[in-house]
Amino acid sequence: QTYHNGLKATPYQANRNLSLLSKMFELSIKWGMRTDNPTRGVEKFHEEKRHRWLSSSELDRMSAALDRHANQKAANAIRLQLLTGARIGEVLSATWANFDLERGVWIKPSHHTKQKRTEHLPLSKAAVTLLNGIQSIRSADTPLVFPGRNPEKPMVDLRKFWWSLLADAEISD
């Protein structure tokens, strides 16, 4: 409680730390190292939603940084996210069967969307062009648009890529 209250000025950080500590204590209970979780009952701080959009200048720098990056598969995932407004999890779990590139539509299955319903998302010409380019160089043995190291599973985490991209584009959070 005291530690959490000490971070009141940074509610996002305080709440993430509280969640981490709670998980650690729960595991220690599971492993027989503790009998209680001292984070139980500690209420999280209210978090205001953050609204952050990139300026035109930042978008230009982001685009240039994406073009320069060695990992073009991850860069393409971010490009598709920027072009569609989709959540990164939806982008990374997308399969080629979800796209009708002739009609320019992305059919997002219900189990991949936040609303838990199938969505038909119209694709811009830029998104269709990007997907056609990705498809032309893809490995035929995977249905995934963005396969991970194991071609049967999608890419999982782009956090390191994202932070390196922001640094290269000189964009602060």
PDB file of C-alpha atoms in Angstrom, residues 29-157:
ATOM      1  CA  ILE A  29       1.592 -18.675  -2.975  1.00  0.00           C
ATOM      2  CA  LYS A  30       1.232 -21.261  -5.740  1.00  0.00           C
ATOM      3  CA  TRP A  31       4.828 -22.406  -5.185  1.00  0.00           C
ATOM      4  CA  GLY A  32       4.347 -22.649  -1.411  1.00  0.00           C
ATOM      5  CA  MET A  33       6.667 -19.769  -0.569  1.00  0.00           C
ATOM      6  CA  ARG A  34       3.953 -17.518   0.932  1.00  0.00           C
ATOM      7  CA  THR A  35       0.472 -17.896   2.311  1.00  0.00           C
ATOM      8  CA  ASP A  36      -0.817 -14.415   1.520  1.00  0.00           C
ATOM      9  CA  ASN A  37      -0.763 -11.736  -1.143  1.00  0.00           C
ATOM     10  CA  PRO A  38      -0.214  -8.312   0.460  1.00  0.00           C
ATOM     11  CA  THR A  39      -1.380  -6.563  -2.718  1.00  0.00           C
ATOM     12  CA  ARG A  40      -4.923  -7.897  -2.334  1.00  0.00           C
ATOM     13  CA  GLY A  41      -7.304  -5.096  -1.534  1.00  0.00           C
ATOM     14  CA  VAL A  42      -4.966  -2.351  -2.767  1.00  0.00           C
ATOM     15  CA  GLU A  43      -7.062  -0.328  -5.177  1.00  0.00           C
ATOM     16  CA  LYS A  44      -5.603   0.821  -8.456  1.00  0.00           C
ATOM     17  CA  PHE A  45      -5.463   4.531  -9.186  1.00  0.00           C
ATOM     18  CA  HIS A  46      -7.858   6.005 -11.728  1.00  0.00           C
ATOM     19  CA  GLU A  47      -6.223   6.283 -15.137  1.00  0.00           C
ATOM     20  CA  GLU A  48      -7.284   8.911 -17.628  1.00  0.00           C
ATOM     21  CA  LYS A  49      -7.378   7.595 -21.182  1.00  0.00           C
ATOM     22  CA  ARG A  50      -4.444   8.796 -23.180  1.00  0.00           C
ATOM     23  CA  HIS A  51      -5.106  10.342 -26.547  1.00  0.00           C
ATOM     24  CA  ARG A  52      -1.983  10.737 -28.607  1.00  0.00           C
ATOM     25  CA  TRP A  53      -1.863  11.231 -32.332  1.00  0.00           C
ATOM     26  CA  LEU A  54       1.217  11.664 -34.439  1.00  0.00           C
ATOM     27  CA  SER A  55       1.737  15.015 -36.131  1.00  0.00           C
ATOM     28  CA  SER A  56       2.422  15.154 -39.892  1.00  0.00           C
ATOM     29  CA  SER A  57       6.102  15.644 -39.148  1.00  0.00           C
ATOM     30  CA  GLU A  58       6.146  12.665 -36.780  1.00  0.00           C
ATOM     31  CA  LEU A  59       4.344  10.505 -39.366  1.00  0.00           C
ATOM     32  CA  ASP A  60       6.961  11.441 -41.967  1.00  0.00           C
ATOM     33  CA  ARG A  61       9.784  10.536 -39.564  1.00  0.00           C
ATOM     34  CA  MET A  62       7.991   7.307 -38.614  1.00  0.00           C
ATOM     35  CA  SER A  63       7.615   6.357 -42.273  1.00  0.00           C
ATOM     36  CA  ALA A  64      11.300   7.010 -42.922  1.00  0.00           C
ATOM     37  CA  ALA A  65      12.281   4.991 -39.840  1.00  0.00           C
ATOM     38  CA  LEU A  66      10.061   2.108 -40.998  1.00  0.00           C
ATOM     39  CA  ASP A  67      11.762   2.185 -44.409  1.00  0.00           C
ATOM     40  CA  ARG A  68      15.236   2.112 -42.780  1.00  0.00           C
ATOM     41  CA  HIS A  69      14.583  -0.652 -40.267  1.00  0.00           C
ATOM     42  CA  ALA A  70      16.250  -4.026 -40.841  1.00  0.00           C
ATOM     43  CA  ASN A  71      13.130  -5.939 -39.740  1.00  0.00           C
ATOM     44  CA  GLN A  72      10.747  -5.245 -42.614  1.00  0.00           C
ATOM     45  CA  LYS A  73       8.288  -7.930 -41.499  1.00  0.00           C
ATOM     46  CA  ALA A  74       7.691  -6.030 -38.240  1.00  0.00           C
ATOM     47  CA  ALA A  75       7.743  -2.737 -40.168  1.00  0.00           C
ATOM     48  CA  ASN A  76       4.988  -4.059 -42.439  1.00  0.00           C
ATOM     49  CA  ALA A  77       2.905  -5.065 -39.416  1.00  0.00           C
ATOM     50  CA  ILE A  78       3.153  -1.500 -38.094  1.00  0.00           C
ATOM     51  CA  ARG A  79       2.385  -0.111 -41.566  1.00  0.00           C
ATOM     52  CA  LEU A  80      -0.778  -2.243 -41.764  1.00  0.00           C
ATOM     53  CA  GLN A  81      -1.769  -1.122 -38.287  1.00  0.00           C
ATOM     54  CA  LEU A  82      -1.301   2.532 -39.265  1.00  0.00           C
ATOM     55  CA  LEU A  83      -3.250   2.082 -42.509  1.00  0.00           C
ATOM     56  CA  THR A  84      -6.193   0.251 -40.911  1.00  0.00           C
ATOM     57  CA  GLY A  85      -6.352   1.491 -37.320  1.00  0.00           C
ATOM     58  CA  ALA A  86      -6.519  -2.139 -36.196  1.00  0.00           C
ATOM     59  CA  ARG A  87      -5.125  -3.317 -32.885  1.00  0.00           C
ATOM     60  CA  ILE A  88      -1.678  -4.852 -33.119  1.00  0.00           C
ATOM     61  CA  GLY A  89      -2.999  -8.222 -31.897  1.00  0.00           C
ATOM     62  CA  GLU A  90      -5.513  -8.257 -34.759  1.00  0.00           C
ATOM     63  CA  VAL A  91      -2.776  -7.445 -37.260  1.00  0.00           C
ATOM     64  CA  LEU A  92      -0.357 -10.071 -35.960  1.00  0.00           C
ATOM     65  CA  SER A  93      -2.983 -12.843 -35.842  1.00  0.00           C
ATOM     66  CA  ALA A  94      -4.360 -12.098 -39.331  1.00  0.00           C
ATOM     67  CA  THR A  95      -4.351 -14.895 -41.884  1.00  0.00           C
ATOM     68  CA  TRP A  96      -4.484 -14.608 -45.658  1.00  0.00           C
ATOM     69  CA  ALA A  97      -7.926 -16.222 -45.592  1.00  0.00           C
ATOM     70  CA  ASN A  98      -9.171 -13.105 -43.709  1.00  0.00           C
ATOM     71  CA  PHE A  99      -8.411 -10.842 -46.691  1.00  0.00           C
ATOM     72  CA  ASP A 100     -10.286 -10.391 -49.933  1.00  0.00           C
ATOM     73  CA  LEU A 101      -7.752  -8.241 -51.727  1.00  0.00           C
ATOM     74  CA  GLU A 102      -9.773  -8.103 -54.945  1.00  0.00           C
ATOM     75  CA  ARG A 103     -12.689  -6.508 -53.098  1.00  0.00           C
ATOM     76  CA  GLY A 104     -10.371  -4.658 -50.694  1.00  0.00           C
ATOM     77  CA  VAL A 105     -11.879  -6.069 -47.494  1.00  0.00           C
ATOM     78  CA  TRP A 106     -10.422  -7.485 -44.282  1.00  0.00           C
ATOM     79  CA  ILE A 107     -12.832  -9.887 -42.596  1.00  0.00           C
ATOM     80  CA  LYS A 108     -11.777  -9.938 -38.955  1.00  0.00           C
ATOM     81  CA  PRO A 109     -13.114 -13.036 -37.176  1.00  0.00           C
ATOM     82  CA  SER A 110     -15.042 -12.509 -33.960  1.00  0.00           C
ATOM     83  CA  HIS A 111     -12.446 -14.243 -31.776  1.00  0.00           C
ATOM     84  CA  HIS A 112      -9.829 -11.667 -32.866  1.00  0.00           C
ATOM     85  CA  THR A 113     -11.862  -8.521 -32.227  1.00  0.00           C
ATOM     86  CA  LYS A 114     -12.503  -6.611 -29.032  1.00  0.00           C
ATOM     87  CA  GLN A 115     -16.252  -6.596 -29.650  1.00  0.00           C
ATOM     88  CA  LYS A 116     -16.252 -10.399 -30.188  1.00  0.00           C
ATOM     89  CA  ARG A 117     -18.101 -10.065 -33.506  1.00  0.00           C
ATOM     90  CA  THR A 118     -17.016 -10.496 -37.112  1.00  0.00           C
ATOM     91  CA  GLU A 119     -16.058  -7.198 -38.720  1.00  0.00           C
ATOM     92  CA  HIS A 120     -15.693  -6.326 -42.392  1.00  0.00           C
ATOM     93  CA  LEU A 121     -13.084  -3.586 -42.686  1.00  0.00           C
ATOM     94  CA  PRO A 122     -12.706  -1.818 -46.029  1.00  0.00           C
ATOM     95  CA  LEU A 123      -9.053  -1.516 -47.011  1.00  0.00           C
ATOM     96  CA  SER A 124      -7.490   1.564 -48.561  1.00  0.00           C
ATOM     97  CA  LYS A 125      -5.554   1.247 -51.820  1.00  0.00           C
ATOM     98  CA  ALA A 126      -2.350   1.698 -49.810  1.00  0.00           C
ATOM     99  CA  ALA A 127      -3.285  -1.212 -47.504  1.00  0.00           C
ATOM    100  CA  VAL A 128      -4.127  -3.468 -50.484  1.00  0.00           C
ATOM    101  CA  THR A 129      -0.829  -2.529 -52.146  1.00  0.00           C
ATOM    102  CA  LEU A 130       1.065  -3.295 -48.939  1.00  0.00           C
ATOM    103  CA  LEU A 131      -0.676  -6.669 -48.536  1.00  0.00           C
ATOM    104  CA  ASN A 132      -0.086  -7.591 -52.185  1.00  0.00           C
ATOM    105  CA  GLY A 133       3.610  -6.815 -51.694  1.00  0.00           C
ATOM    106  CA  ILE A 134       3.773  -8.952 -48.546  1.00  0.00           C
ATOM    107  CA  GLN A 135       1.904 -11.764 -50.302  1.00  0.00           C
ATOM    108  CA  SER A 136       4.301 -11.733 -53.266  1.00  0.00           C
ATOM    109  CA  ILE A 137       7.278 -12.562 -51.018  1.00  0.00           C
ATOM    110  CA  ARG A 138       5.534 -14.774 -48.461  1.00  0.00           C
ATOM    111  CA  SER A 139       6.352 -18.354 -47.697  1.00  0.00           C
ATOM    112  CA  ALA A 140       3.608 -20.562 -49.135  1.00  0.00           C
ATOM    113  CA  ASP A 141       3.698 -22.912 -46.144  1.00  0.00           C
ATOM    114  CA  THR A 142       2.018 -20.546 -43.675  1.00  0.00           C
ATOM    115  CA  PRO A 143      -1.483 -19.083 -43.682  1.00  0.00           C
ATOM    116  CA  LEU A 144      -0.305 -16.200 -41.442  1.00  0.00           C
ATOM    117  CA  VAL A 145       0.354 -12.743 -42.829  1.00  0.00           C
ATOM    118  CA  PHE A 146       2.984 -12.125 -40.125  1.00  0.00           C
ATOM    119  CA  PRO A 147       4.407 -15.496 -39.064  1.00  0.00           C
ATOM    120  CA  GLY A 148       6.848 -15.642 -36.190  1.00  0.00           C
ATOM    121  CA  ARG A 149      10.034 -17.681 -36.005  1.00  0.00           C
ATOM    122  CA  ASN A 150       7.784 -20.721 -35.972  1.00  0.00           C
ATOM    123  CA  PRO A 151       5.799 -20.286 -39.228  1.00  0.00           C
ATOM    124  CA  GLU A 152       2.758 -21.914 -37.628  1.00  0.00           C
ATOM    125  CA  LYS A 153       2.502 -19.152 -35.000  1.00  0.00           C
ATOM    126  CA  PRO A 154       2.174 -15.386 -35.455  1.00  0.00           C
ATOM    127  CA  MET A 155       4.735 -12.805 -34.448  1.00  0.00           C
ATOM    128  CA  VAL A 156       4.111 -12.155 -30.775  1.00  0.00           C
ATOM    129  CA  ASP A 157       5.693  -9.031 -29.434  1.00  0.00           C
TER     130      ASP A 157
END
